[in-house]
RNA sequence: GCCCGGGUAGUGUAGUGGCCUAUCAUGAGGCCCUGUCGAGGCUUCGACUCGGGUUCAAAUCCCGACCCGGGCGCCA
């Protein structure tokens, strides 16, 4: 059983052993001046070559940073010296050599190479400048996203995105949430408003999911109590702004035996803990982006819809338009909630106040720049839910799979959905939401 | 979809009727240079989105198409 032997072999390997079997022995950050005299193999991209005639410097870039490889004429093999001078930037190389402590070198050390392999040549000219000397338009950058991601700034954004996701998962995990995955190919719309992307599902009509709303609610009937999902949602709206995308990453939670107030606390604590985590773990990245994070204080301000429209200068029953959103944002100037929305402008599945059915237990989480999340206490009575669906002019037949879950013991529950890209965009003060997603899908962009 | 602005070397820009065989930076090619770190010096290469029109003359003005940016709308 050769496979079994391999598996056993794998299991006893330490990290060190594994590394010995890889092309490189060290990432740039793993080398210090104290490694003076040590043999290392480093690998990465040729960031720059500075050829001074008698001495040449190759700046090698890997995931973690830069390493200077120094070649002095007469001290290294002449073939190697000439090879280095001829390599096109952004080519992929493997360098074996000795670490030398050197105060004149950028990190206090440099590599004196004994061998250099060009693993893959890069064509020239490059589609955009990686070093940061010349800027490029977002459109140009997105066309060559792989190259754009080699730039420090872009990479910083996506490393922070990784840490934001980690922080969210850790927080929800510690709060008793179970991660789930729900279908992205669906048969019906979740709610009335937003447009859906139709797709062909064998001989049936189907759509890309606009929200996991219905499925996460069904999970409340499954008795999981607290669930969350981080996944894509699709909206076929023809919007063309710096804060909308047609494919978004949504962070959704749903929890049983709680009120909308409870999930609002969870949401504000999650935002706060995400900011803290990023502040602690992404110092370098924040520095690259020139962002100084202020960790928001909880509880966030609660603003009623009535107060919000008063500041925004709009009529009762209207949703906040861009101008109103801006006015309120400027006035509050930190994260806040808008609560107690008119029932008629929110979806059917939101619970109304018993004494005032014209307003409902919905909330939006706002950053001064824009909305970043919305949620509510849900209707959990089958009878009431059916009436609300009909009242919104929707056909209950399409919701049969959903309504069934409310017939056999559905607990009271509440939840919310948070736009990951908007969280990132507001956190890092990015001016376009497309900066916060690797391969944005918008009205005109379907590739790469 | 509407309003406004724009499209110039691989990239980012200057140029609003003749001074444009088009500026600057970056890059690429060649030469010089033994401590660069946005290396430097000399040198060469490389572009007016497309189609139509006005004019003696168009990168520049007009019309149309396509594309891009900003604002708004749509949208939770």
XYZ file of N, CA and C in Angstrom, chain A residues 141-291:
453
model
N -5.916 48.512 -13.485
C -5.483 47.587 -12.436
C -6.360 46.346 -12.404
N -7.659 46.534 -12.568
C -8.570 45.389 -12.513
C -8.381 44.478 -13.726
N -8.038 45.055 -14.863
C -7.778 44.250 -16.053
C -6.577 43.330 -15.843
N -5.627 43.786 -15.042
C -4.439 42.973 -14.733
C -4.352 42.790 -13.224
N -5.428 42.291 -12.652
C -5.516 42.199 -11.198
C -4.362 41.391 -10.607
N -3.946 40.321 -11.286
C -2.846 39.500 -10.768
C -1.593 40.337 -10.548
N -1.378 41.283 -11.442
C -0.198 42.141 -11.347
C -0.434 43.242 -10.311
N -1.653 43.759 -10.304
C -2.027 44.782 -9.329
C -1.838 44.262 -7.910
N -2.125 42.980 -7.723
C -2.033 42.385 -6.386
C -0.592 42.241 -5.916
N 0.351 42.422 -6.828
C 1.755 42.396 -6.409
C 2.146 43.720 -5.754
N 1.304 44.721 -5.943
C 1.596 46.028 -5.339
C 1.273 45.980 -3.847
N 2.111 46.666 -3.085
C 1.980 46.648 -1.633
C 0.593 47.069 -1.151
N 0.080 48.136 -1.719
C -1.201 48.684 -1.267
C -2.331 47.685 -1.485
N -2.365 47.142 -2.688
C -3.437 46.203 -3.009
C -3.331 44.963 -2.127
N -2.108 44.502 -1.957
C -1.930 43.311 -1.144
C -2.338 43.562 0.306
N -2.058 44.762 0.782
C -2.426 45.108 2.157
C -3.937 44.997 2.354
N -4.689 45.457 1.372
C -6.151 45.405 1.479
C -6.631 43.965 1.636
N -6.064 43.075 0.850
C -6.573 41.703 0.878
C -6.039 40.882 2.040
N -4.907 41.283 2.575
C -4.458 40.652 3.817
C -5.366 41.088 4.946
N -5.769 42.339 4.930
C -6.690 42.815 5.964
C -8.045 42.127 5.798
N -8.474 41.963 4.549
C -9.736 41.258 4.314
C -9.683 39.861 4.939
N -8.574 39.192 4.757
C -8.387 37.871 5.368
C -8.544 37.954 6.887
N -7.932 38.961 7.486
C -8.006 39.104 8.947
C -9.396 39.507 9.418
N -10.100 40.268 8.596
C -11.481 40.623 8.934
C -12.325 39.344 8.981
N -12.151 38.492 7.988
C -12.904 37.236 7.954
C -12.557 36.351 9.152
N -11.278 36.328 9.464
C -10.848 35.549 10.635
C -11.478 36.079 11.902
N -11.471 37.404 12.037
C -12.020 38.035 13.237
C -13.508 37.732 13.357
N -14.201 37.797 12.234
C -15.645 37.540 12.242
C -15.908 36.090 12.646
N -15.178 35.168 12.038
C -15.382 33.751 12.348
C -15.064 33.457 13.815
N -13.971 34.034 14.293
C -13.597 33.820 15.694
C -14.664 34.362 16.629
N -15.121 35.563 16.343
C -16.136 36.185 17.197
C -17.414 35.359 17.220
N -17.876 34.958 16.051
C -19.142 34.220 15.985
C -18.994 32.829 16.603
N -17.856 32.222 16.354
C -17.541 30.932 16.959
C -17.639 31.042 18.490
N -17.008 32.070 19.046
C -17.024 32.271 20.497
C -18.394 32.650 21.018
N -19.281 33.077 20.120
C -20.632 33.442 20.550
C -21.619 32.302 20.291
N -21.113 31.130 19.991
C -21.978 29.963 19.864
C -22.633 29.769 18.514
N -22.084 30.393 17.473
C -22.686 30.249 16.149
C -22.079 29.077 15.385
N -22.924 28.454 14.580
C -22.506 27.322 13.757
C -22.443 27.804 12.313
N -21.337 27.537 11.624
C -21.225 27.995 10.240
C -21.961 27.048 9.301
N -22.781 27.619 8.448
C -23.548 26.816 7.493
C -23.302 27.301 6.068
N -23.735 26.486 5.120
C -23.694 26.866 3.704
C -25.050 26.567 3.095
N -25.623 27.548 2.454
C -26.944 27.356 1.857
C -26.835 27.496 0.339
N -27.846 26.999 -0.386
C -27.734 26.990 -1.854
C -27.682 28.384 -2.477
N -26.901 28.490 -3.522
C -26.808 29.742 -4.273
C -27.632 29.673 -5.554
N -28.097 28.470 -5.877
C -29.039 28.309 -6.981
C -30.402 28.105 -6.341
N -31.319 28.999 -6.621
C -32.615 28.954 -5.943
C -33.760 29.063 -6.942
N -34.941 28.687 -6.456
C -36.107 28.676 -7.336
C -36.931 29.956 -7.250
N -36.848 30.646 -6.105
C -37.683 31.849 -5.932
C -36.903 33.009 -5.354
N -37.476 34.159 -5.513
C -36.917 35.359 -4.913
C -37.083 35.281 -3.407
N -36.161 35.935 -2.677
C -36.254 35.960 -1.228
C -37.293 36.976 -0.790
N -37.264 38.088 -1.422
C -38.157 39.176 -1.077
C -38.590 39.863 -2.356
N -39.388 40.900 -2.237
C -39.907 41.523 -3.430
C -38.894 42.282 -4.259
N -38.277 43.253 -3.632
C -37.529 44.322 -4.284
C -36.503 44.011 -5.357
N -35.426 43.406 -4.963
C -34.259 43.386 -5.828
C -34.383 42.431 -7.020
N -33.701 42.783 -8.106
C -33.746 41.980 -9.322
C -32.824 40.769 -9.212
N -33.236 39.690 -9.844
C -32.491 38.436 -9.760
C -31.841 38.095 -11.081
N -30.713 37.402 -11.009
C -30.105 36.885 -12.233
C -30.760 35.560 -12.572
N -31.438 35.457 -13.694
C -32.023 34.175 -14.072
C -30.963 33.251 -14.645
N -31.069 31.987 -14.348
C -30.162 31.002 -14.938
C -30.983 29.811 -15.425
N -30.352 28.980 -16.213
C -31.032 27.783 -16.703
C -30.643 26.624 -15.811
N -31.635 25.957 -15.230
C -31.366 24.809 -14.366
C -32.040 23.610 -15.006
N -31.304 22.920 -15.865
C -31.888 21.862 -16.689
C -33.120 22.423 -17.392
N -34.311 21.803 -17.186
C -35.458 22.353 -17.914
C -36.269 23.337 -17.071
N -35.703 23.734 -15.925
C -36.438 24.657 -15.063
C -35.828 26.045 -15.046
N -36.637 27.003 -14.646
C -36.142 28.354 -14.422
C -35.553 28.411 -13.012
N -34.427 29.063 -12.875
C -33.827 29.216 -11.552
C -33.124 30.560 -11.482
N -32.631 30.903 -10.299
C -31.977 32.199 -10.093
C -30.745 32.037 -9.227
N -29.866 33.026 -9.316
C -28.766 33.096 -8.359
C -29.318 33.745 -7.098
N -28.903 33.235 -5.965
C -29.454 33.673 -4.684
C -29.096 35.131 -4.374
N -30.105 35.890 -3.986
C -29.887 37.290 -3.619
C -29.607 37.437 -2.126
N -29.859 36.375 -1.372
C -29.688 36.409 0.076
C -29.957 35.028 0.652
N -29.249 34.638 1.723
C -29.540 33.343 2.358
C -30.702 33.431 3.342
N -31.385 34.554 3.341
C -32.446 34.853 4.297
C -33.369 33.675 4.621
N -34.011 33.135 3.606
C -35.026 32.104 3.835
C -34.406 30.840 4.415
N -33.223 30.495 3.910
C -32.584 29.263 4.377
C -32.066 29.388 5.804
N -31.531 30.555 6.138
C -31.028 30.668 7.514
C -32.192 30.677 8.500
N -33.338 31.171 8.072
C -34.517 31.109 8.936
C -34.983 29.664 9.095
N -34.943 28.901 8.003
C -35.332 27.491 8.082
C -34.451 26.760 9.102
N -33.184 27.168 9.176
C -32.272 26.541 10.136
C -32.673 26.811 11.584
N -33.484 27.827 11.802
C -33.980 28.079 13.150
C -34.994 26.992 13.519
N -35.750 26.550 12.533
C -36.692 25.444 12.760
C -35.946 24.130 12.919
N -34.678 24.105 12.480
C -33.875 22.887 12.607
C -33.285 22.765 14.006
N -33.430 23.839 14.799
C -32.954 23.757 16.171
C -31.478 24.047 16.356
N -30.840 24.606 15.345
C -29.417 24.930 15.484
C -29.178 26.170 16.339
N -30.243 26.895 16.605
C -30.193 28.037 17.515
C -29.427 29.258 17.006
N -28.180 29.054 16.629
C -27.404 30.184 16.133
C -26.591 29.735 14.925
N -26.840 30.356 13.789
C -26.091 29.978 12.599
C -25.512 31.230 11.920
N -24.453 30.999 11.159
C -23.965 32.091 10.324
C -23.469 31.539 9.007
N -23.475 32.391 8.029
C -22.952 32.015 6.721
C -22.185 33.199 6.152
N -21.034 32.893 5.567
C -20.293 33.917 4.834
C -20.237 33.429 3.401
N -20.892 34.137 2.514
C -20.939 33.644 1.149
C -21.381 34.718 0.182
N -21.387 34.364 -1.099
C -21.741 35.356 -2.109
C -23.255 35.540 -2.236
N -23.657 36.747 -2.539
C -25.045 37.011 -2.908
C -25.027 37.775 -4.230
N -26.080 37.624 -4.990
C -26.105 38.173 -6.346
C -27.296 39.101 -6.532
N -27.048 40.256 -7.056
C -28.127 41.217 -7.284
C -28.024 41.716 -8.722
N -29.113 41.632 -9.439
C -29.095 42.001 -10.863
C -29.452 43.468 -11.091
N -29.254 44.299 -10.092
C -29.555 45.722 -10.244
C -28.558 46.394 -11.183
N -29.058 47.302 -11.982
C -28.162 47.988 -12.924
C -27.547 49.233 -12.294
N -27.061 49.051 -11.083
C -26.483 50.239 -10.448
C -25.053 50.464 -10.911
N -24.640 51.694 -10.810
C -23.358 52.117 -11.326
C -22.801 53.157 -10.371
N -22.310 52.689 -9.240
C -21.814 53.594 -8.209
C -20.532 53.023 -7.626
N -19.923 53.767 -6.713
C -18.685 53.304 -6.083
C -18.969 52.416 -4.877
N -20.247 52.206 -4.555
C -20.536 51.365 -3.390
C -21.480 50.203 -3.670
N -21.686 49.876 -4.935
C -22.521 48.726 -5.282
C -21.765 47.740 -6.165
N -22.060 46.462 -5.952
C -21.517 45.392 -6.784
C -22.662 44.447 -7.112
N -22.519 43.664 -8.160
C -23.557 42.695 -8.475
C -23.289 41.329 -7.839
N -22.069 41.152 -7.352
C -21.762 39.973 -6.550
C -21.042 40.462 -5.311
N -21.603 40.147 -4.158
C -21.136 40.676 -2.891
C -20.886 39.517 -1.933
N -19.943 39.700 -1.004
C -19.811 38.716 0.074
C -20.644 39.182 1.244
N -21.556 38.327 1.665
C -22.467 38.699 2.739
C -22.163 37.871 3.977
N -22.134 38.546 5.121
C -22.005 37.852 6.401
C -23.392 37.847 7.013
N -23.979 36.686 7.139
C -25.352 36.567 7.628
C -25.398 35.781 8.926
N -26.203 36.254 9.885
C -26.446 35.429 11.073
C -27.950 35.320 11.300
N -28.348 34.283 12.011
C -29.722 34.146 12.461
C -29.646 33.449 13.813
N -30.446 33.914 14.782
C -30.389 33.335 16.129
C -31.788 33.186 16.714
N -31.986 32.096 17.428
C -33.297 31.797 18.008
C -33.388 32.263 19.458
N -34.618 32.455 19.897
C -34.903 32.857 21.277
C -34.195 34.156 21.641
N -34.092 35.044 20.678
C -33.493 36.359 20.927
C -34.367 37.417 20.257
N -34.116 38.659 20.590
C -34.850 39.760 19.978
C -33.924 40.508 19.027
N -34.502 41.442 18.279
C -33.671 42.249 17.386
C -32.652 43.047 18.181
N -33.006 43.428 19.405
C -32.056 44.151 20.265
C -30.822 43.279 20.539
N -31.067 41.999 20.771
C -29.957 41.086 21.064
C -29.002 40.962 19.878
N -29.581 40.817 18.676
C -28.680 40.649 17.528
C -28.000 41.967 17.144
N -28.618 43.078 17.543
C -27.932 44.363 17.341
C -26.685 44.439 18.214
N -26.792 43.952 19.444
C -25.608 43.934 20.325
C -24.528 43.038 19.737
N -24.951 41.880 19.229
C -23.975 40.976 18.622
C -23.278 41.683 17.461
N -24.047 42.393 16.663
C -23.494 43.077 15.493
C -22.506 44.170 15.884
N -22.863 44.981 16.869
C -21.949 46.071 17.223
C -20.680 45.523 17.875
N -20.833 44.446 18.655
C -19.645 43.838 19.262
C -18.760 43.195 18.200
N -19.391 42.635 17.186
C -18.623 42.025 16.097
C -17.825 43.084 15.343
N -18.468 44.193 15.071
C -17.755 45.275 14.365
C -16.588 45.759 15.213
N -16.855 45.962 16.483
C -15.803 46.436 17.378
C -14.647 45.439 17.437
N -14.978 44.157 17.588
C -13.903 43.178 17.727
C -13.125 43.008 16.422
N -13.803 43.205 15.304
C -13.110 43.146 14.017
C -12.105 44.290 13.899
N -12.532 45.471 14.270
C -11.619 46.626 14.256
C -10.419 46.381 15.182
N -10.686 45.820 16.368
C -9.591 45.560 17.317
C -8.615 44.550 16.736
N -9.172 43.475 16.196
C -8.331 42.422 15.637
C -7.428 42.976 14.537
N -8.018 43.764 13.643
C -7.237 44.319 12.533
C -6.181 45.290 13.066
N -6.548 46.091 14.057
C -5.591 47.029 14.649
C -4.382 46.288 15.211
N -4.655 45.145 15.869
C -3.570 44.384 16.484
C -2.744 43.607 15.462
N -3.440 42.989 14.510
C -2.762 42.033 13.643
C -2.281 42.604 12.314
N -2.725 43.777 11.948
C -2.403 44.290 10.612
C -1.696 45.636 10.671
N -0.805 45.811 11.632
C -0.120 47.100 11.794
C 0.590 47.523 10.515
N 1.318 46.573 9.943
C 2.086 46.871 8.737
C 1.160 47.256 7.586
N 0.103 46.488 7.395
C -0.826 46.733 6.289
C -1.527 48.080 6.450
N -1.925 48.392 7.672
C -2.592 49.677 7.918
C -1.628 50.819 7.630
N -0.372 50.581 7.984
C 0.675 51.552 7.732
C 0.852 51.805 6.242
N 0.900 50.734 5.475
C 1.027 50.825 4.013
C -0.124 51.652 3.446
N -1.313 51.441 3.995
C -2.498 52.139 3.485
C -2.660 53.532 4.089
N -1.840 53.831 5.079
C -1.951 55.130 5.742
C -3.247 55.291 6.518
N -3.721 54.180 7.082
C -4.987 54.214 7.830
C -4.714 54.091 9.328
